[in-house]
Amino acid sequence: MTTPPRDCATRLFIALAVTTGIMTSAIALPRAALAEDSQFDKMRAKIAAFVADKMEKLGGARIVYKVDTDGLRESVVTDLRDDVYKNLREGKIAFSGLAIRDGGVEVKIADVKGREQLARKLASAAEGLPSHALAVTDGGDGMVRLAPTDAASSARQRELVEDAIAMIEQRLKEAGVQLASVQPDGTDRIRIFLPGMMEPERVTAVFARRVKVGFRLIDVSMAAEQAQSGTPPAGTEVLPGFKDKSLYLVAKDSALDGDDISYAGPGLGAGTKEPVASFRFNGRGTRRFAHITEENIGRPFAIVLDGKVISAPVIREPITGGSGQISGNFTLEEANSVAMLLRAGSLPGHLGLVEQQVVPPAAKP
């Protein structure tokens, strides 16, 4: 089971109000009720009811996870600081005192136009992503404070829970578990019911394994087939393709990994209209990717998921914008699955095991 694509068409609206020398900007988050979401929720509810009935008859395992909301807030604000720094440097905006403080980012920008330019850049970067909405406050004397809105923080938490549910469902499917119910429990917990499963620790061990996401350079010094049958160059290994039988000789070390990705989602390629997985790096990932692409123009690099190459494009020019798309003759479901796996790269670090227990037959789950 995979989660439906998020509504990438949602757009954000900027409202600026200037009062007594204090400039505040807020990004409104329109609520769009999608038919797909409603149908998906109904399907989940039916599965939950069916599994509850099976649990009562057969017994099974109950597992509860809690998302690390403190860690999530910390990573969000750290990414925001990196994004602010990136935009200030790229816009050649003079600044001082950039720091994380009280759940937000503060920076001093003496020039009014510079403050407005930063606000526009950040608003543009957040377009279509309600979870990236910011409250921007100018407290006078050039000091600007930026922080996620309450609505954005709630949206980020919901996304983390949904991504975790999708990851858990995917892992259960890969492990051959045919019947399970994975449901949100309140705002920050996830409960899993597994009818007939009497060893919950076997399942929690599966979830603890990180999805390995890597961006690696491809070695072109010899053919991958030759390296596989002989001795590959030091520091390289041969990996299979995600959808085909092609082989790739890639560096063992990743230049970037899942922790460098701040967003990933399915979409359609510009011009081709083919399903793709779009992604965006955080500030650190953007800087690393820019450096790698500047230093390796003309070389192919591999995007690797759990030991399989899902794409191997050639670096044509420096990529400094911090975002990209992965294509590979995907169906929309495959593009959604790839995007989910990209997001899941750092998920285990945001999940804490609260409870695992065996529920006997005839007991209410």
GROMACS .gro file of C-alpha atoms in nm, residues 50-280:
model
  231
   50PHE     CA    1  -1.087  -0.632   0.927
   51VAL     CA    2  -0.755  -0.663   1.110
   52ALA     CA    3  -0.918  -0.587   1.448
   53ASP     CA    4  -1.159  -0.874   1.387
   54LYS     CA    5  -0.870  -1.108   1.300
   55MET     CA    6  -0.676  -0.991   1.608
   56GLU     CA    7  -0.970  -1.079   1.832
   57LYS     CA    8  -0.995  -1.427   1.679
   58LEU     CA    9  -0.626  -1.511   1.633
   59GLY     CA   10  -0.438  -1.281   1.864
   60GLY     CA   11  -0.119  -1.124   1.738
   61ALA     CA   12   0.128  -0.844   1.792
   62ARG     CA   13   0.066  -0.481   1.881
   63ILE     CA   14   0.347  -0.231   1.824
   64VAL     CA   15   0.340   0.142   1.901
   65TYR     CA   16   0.590   0.402   1.777
   66LYS     CA   17   0.623   0.769   1.869
   67VAL     CA   18   0.769   1.028   1.636
   68ASP     CA   19   1.047   1.243   1.780
   69THR     CA   20   0.883   1.586   1.762
   70ASP     CA   21   1.174   1.759   1.939
   71GLY     CA   22   1.422   1.612   1.693
   72LEU     CA   23   1.195   1.709   1.405
   73ARG     CA   24   1.175   2.072   1.522
   74GLU     CA   25   1.551   2.085   1.566
   75SER     CA   26   1.619   1.951   1.217
   76VAL     CA   27   1.361   2.187   1.063
   77VAL     CA   28   1.517   2.494   1.225
   78THR     CA   29   1.870   2.379   1.135
   79ASP     CA   30   1.763   2.340   0.771
   80LEU     CA   31   1.601   2.684   0.786
   81ARG     CA   32   1.924   2.840   0.910
   82ASP     CA   33   2.115   2.674   0.626
   83ASP     CA   34   1.857   2.792   0.371
   84VAL     CA   35   1.877   3.150   0.506
   85TYR     CA   36   2.256   3.144   0.482
   86LYS     CA   37   2.240   3.008   0.126
   87ASN     CA   38   1.996   3.276   0.013
   88LEU     CA   39   2.192   3.554   0.180
   89ARG     CA   40   2.515   3.447   0.011
   90GLU     CA   41   2.356   3.391  -0.330
   91GLY     CA   42   2.172   3.725  -0.312
   92LYS     CA   43   2.490   3.902  -0.191
   93ILE     CA   44   2.293   4.042   0.101
   94ALA     CA   45   2.505   4.186   0.381
   95PHE     CA   46   2.418   4.033   0.719
   96SER     CA   47   2.547   3.956   1.066
   97GLY     CA   48   2.452   3.755   1.373
   98LEU     CA   49   2.288   3.460   1.197
   99ALA     CA   50   2.187   3.220   1.474
  100ILE     CA   51   1.927   2.971   1.594
  101ARG     CA   52   1.734   3.106   1.892
  102ASP     CA   53   1.413   3.000   2.068
  103GLY     CA   54   1.287   2.769   1.795
  104GLY     CA   55   1.359   3.009   1.510
  105VAL     CA   56   1.638   3.180   1.317
  106GLU     CA   57   1.752   3.537   1.376
  107VAL     CA   58   1.970   3.748   1.148
  108LYS     CA   59   2.055   4.117   1.127
  109ILE     CA   60   2.017   4.277   0.782
  110ALA     CA   61   2.066   4.653   0.786
  111ASP     CA   62   1.935   4.714   0.434
  112VAL     CA   63   1.554   4.720   0.399
  113LYS     CA   64   1.572   4.593   0.041
  114GLY     CA   65   1.790   4.307   0.159
  115ARG     CA   66   1.529   4.203   0.417
  116GLU     CA   67   1.254   4.216   0.155
  117GLN     CA   68   1.467   4.019  -0.092
  118LEU     CA   69   1.529   3.743   0.165
  119ALA     CA   70   1.156   3.722   0.247
  120ARG     CA   71   1.069   3.689  -0.123
  121LYS     CA   72   1.329   3.416  -0.180
  122LEU     CA   73   1.212   3.211   0.115
  123ALA     CA   74   0.847   3.250   0.016
  124SER     CA   75   0.929   3.138  -0.338
  125ALA     CA   76   1.116   2.833  -0.208
  126ALA     CA   77   0.814   2.739   0.007
  127GLU     CA   78   0.564   2.768  -0.277
  128GLY     CA   79   0.347   2.458  -0.295
  129LEU     CA   80   0.482   2.323   0.036
  130PRO     CA   81   0.252   2.415   0.327
  131SER     CA   82   0.493   2.247   0.568
  132HIS     CA   83   0.761   2.504   0.474
  133ALA     CA   84   0.551   2.813   0.553
  134LEU     CA   85   0.729   3.077   0.761
  135ALA     CA   86   0.643   3.364   0.989
  136VAL     CA   87   0.890   3.649   0.927
  137THR     CA   88   0.915   3.929   1.184
  138ASP     CA   89   1.127   4.243   1.156
  139GLY     CA   90   1.169   4.372   1.509
  140GLY     CA   91   1.345   4.693   1.416
  141ASP     CA   92   1.710   4.794   1.383
  142GLY     CA   93   1.747   4.542   1.100
  143MET     CA   94   1.687   4.233   1.316
  144VAL     CA   95   1.477   3.969   1.138
  145ARG     CA   96   1.332   3.657   1.299
  146LEU     CA   97   1.211   3.363   1.094
  147ALA     CA   98   1.026   3.063   1.232
  148PRO     CA   99   0.792   2.791   1.103
  149THR     CA  100   0.428   2.885   1.153
  150ASP     CA  101   0.222   2.673   1.392
  151ALA     CA  102   0.031   2.541   1.092
  152ALA     CA  103   0.358   2.452   0.915
  153SER     CA  104   0.492   2.274   1.223
  154SER     CA  105   0.172   2.071   1.246
  155ALA     CA  106   0.194   1.994   0.872
  156ARG     CA  107   0.555   1.876   0.910
  157GLN     CA  108   0.453   1.648   1.195
  158ARG     CA  109   0.164   1.504   0.994
  159GLU     CA  110   0.400   1.447   0.700
  160LEU     CA  111   0.649   1.269   0.926
  161VAL     CA  112   0.375   1.041   1.060
  162GLU     CA  113   0.242   0.968   0.709
  163ASP     CA  114   0.594   0.903   0.577
  164ALA     CA  115   0.662   0.670   0.869
  165ILE     CA  116   0.335   0.483   0.804
  166ALA     CA  117   0.425   0.448   0.434
  167MET     CA  118   0.774   0.324   0.524
  168ILE     CA  119   0.634   0.071   0.771
  169GLU     CA  120   0.380  -0.054   0.517
  170GLN     CA  121   0.652  -0.086   0.253
  171ARG     CA  122   0.883  -0.274   0.490
  172LEU     CA  123   0.604  -0.510   0.594
  173LYS     CA  124   0.531  -0.581   0.230
  174GLU     CA  125   0.899  -0.648   0.158
  175ALA     CA  126   0.914  -0.880   0.461
  176GLY     CA  127   0.623  -1.084   0.325
  177VAL     CA  128   0.368  -0.974   0.586
  178GLN     CA  129   0.034  -0.993   0.407
  179LEU     CA  130  -0.206  -0.872   0.676
  180ALA     CA  131  -0.142  -0.571   0.896
  181SER     CA  132  -0.301  -0.245   1.005
  182VAL     CA  133  -0.081   0.063   1.037
  183GLN     CA  134  -0.271   0.362   1.174
  184PRO     CA  135  -0.196   0.705   1.321
  185ASP     CA  136  -0.267   0.718   1.694
  186GLY     CA  137  -0.322   1.079   1.798
  187THR     CA  138  -0.085   1.340   1.654
  188ASP     CA  139   0.251   1.178   1.721
  189ARG     CA  140   0.207   0.802   1.752
  190ILE     CA  141   0.162   0.510   1.514
  191ARG     CA  142   0.007   0.178   1.611
  192ILE     CA  143   0.056  -0.147   1.422
  193PHE     CA  144  -0.161  -0.459   1.456
  194LEU     CA  145  -0.031  -0.789   1.314
  195PRO     CA  146  -0.282  -1.077   1.341
  196GLY     CA  147  -0.120  -1.414   1.410
  197MET     CA  148   0.225  -1.261   1.469
  198MET     CA  149   0.358  -1.381   1.806
  199GLU     CA  150   0.712  -1.241   1.778
  200PRO     CA  151   0.683  -0.861   1.747
  201GLU     CA  152   1.058  -0.812   1.797
  202ARG     CA  153   1.117  -0.971   1.455
  203VAL     CA  154   0.910  -0.694   1.298
  204THR     CA  155   1.060  -0.406   1.497
  205ALA     CA  156   1.406  -0.522   1.389
  206VAL     CA  157   1.296  -0.476   1.027
  207PHE     CA  158   1.184  -0.118   1.092
  208ALA     CA  159   1.508  -0.029   1.269
  209ARG     CA  160   1.707  -0.078   0.949
  210ARG     CA  161   1.766   0.250   0.768
  211VAL     CA  162   1.673   0.292   0.404
  212LYS     CA  163   2.011   0.353   0.246
  213VAL     CA  164   1.995   0.652   0.015
  214GLY     CA  165   2.312   0.759  -0.161
  215PHE     CA  166   2.431   0.991  -0.437
  216ARG     CA  167   2.751   0.833  -0.569
  217LEU     CA  168   2.987   0.903  -0.856
  218ILE     CA  169   3.015   0.634  -1.127
  219ASP     CA  170   3.361   0.500  -1.212
  220VAL     CA  171   3.412   0.498  -1.589
  221SER     CA  172   3.763   0.353  -1.583
  222MET     CA  173   3.629   0.010  -1.680
  223ALA     CA  174   3.302  -0.158  -1.775
  224ALA     CA  175   3.086  -0.272  -1.485
  225GLU     CA  176   3.066  -0.624  -1.632
  226GLN     CA  177   3.447  -0.641  -1.645
  227ALA     CA  178   3.473  -0.522  -1.285
  228GLN     CA  179   3.218  -0.782  -1.172
  229SER     CA  180   3.406  -1.072  -1.331
  230GLY     CA  181   3.746  -0.940  -1.230
  231THR     CA  182   3.878  -0.701  -0.967
  232PRO     CA  183   3.698  -0.366  -0.940
  233PRO     CA  184   3.904  -0.053  -0.873
  234ALA     CA  185   3.970   0.025  -0.508
  235GLY     CA  186   3.682   0.205  -0.337
  236THR     CA  187   3.421   0.090  -0.589
  237GLU     CA  188   3.156  -0.178  -0.617
  238VAL     CA  189   2.917  -0.313  -0.882
  239LEU     CA  190   2.546  -0.252  -0.822
  240PRO     CA  191   2.238  -0.362  -1.023
  241GLY     CA  192   1.978  -0.130  -1.172
  242PHE     CA  193   1.644  -0.066  -1.003
  243LYS     CA  194   1.423  -0.171  -1.298
  244ASP     CA  195   1.658  -0.342  -1.541
  245LYS     CA  196   1.950  -0.584  -1.544
  246SER     CA  197   2.210  -0.315  -1.612
  247LEU     CA  198   2.520  -0.307  -1.393
  248TYR     CA  199   2.693   0.004  -1.261
  249LEU     CA  200   3.043   0.051  -1.122
  250VAL     CA  201   3.000   0.308  -0.847
  251ALA     CA  202   3.200   0.458  -0.564
  252LYS     CA  203   3.137   0.290  -0.230
  253ASP     CA  204   3.126   0.620  -0.046
  254SER     CA  205   2.822   0.842  -0.089
  255ALA     CA  206   2.875   1.208  -0.161
  256LEU     CA  207   2.531   1.277  -0.013
  257ASP     CA  208   2.279   1.061   0.170
  258GLY     CA  209   1.919   1.057   0.292
  259ASP     CA  210   1.988   1.302   0.574
  260ASP     CA  211   2.063   1.569   0.310
  261ILE     CA  212   1.713   1.548   0.159
  262SER     CA  213   1.449   1.782   0.304
  263TYR     CA  214   1.161   1.694   0.070
  264ALA     CA  215   1.072   1.435  -0.193
  265GLY     CA  216   0.750   1.370  -0.379
  266PRO     CA  217   0.610   1.229  -0.704
  267GLY     CA  218   0.530   1.449  -1.002
  268LEU     CA  219   0.537   1.476  -1.380
  269GLY     CA  220   0.846   1.576  -1.576
  270ALA     CA  221   0.838   1.911  -1.753
  271GLY     CA  222   0.778   1.854  -2.124
  272THR     CA  223   0.774   1.474  -2.106
  273LYS     CA  224   0.484   1.449  -1.858
  274GLU     CA  225   0.634   1.120  -1.744
  275PRO     CA  226   0.616   1.025  -1.374
  276VAL     CA  227   0.924   1.139  -1.182
  277ALA     CA  228   1.038   1.160  -0.821
  278SER     CA  229   1.127   1.520  -0.736
  279PHE     CA  230   1.354   1.600  -0.443
  280ARG     CA  231   1.498   1.899  -0.262
   0.00000   0.00000   0.00000
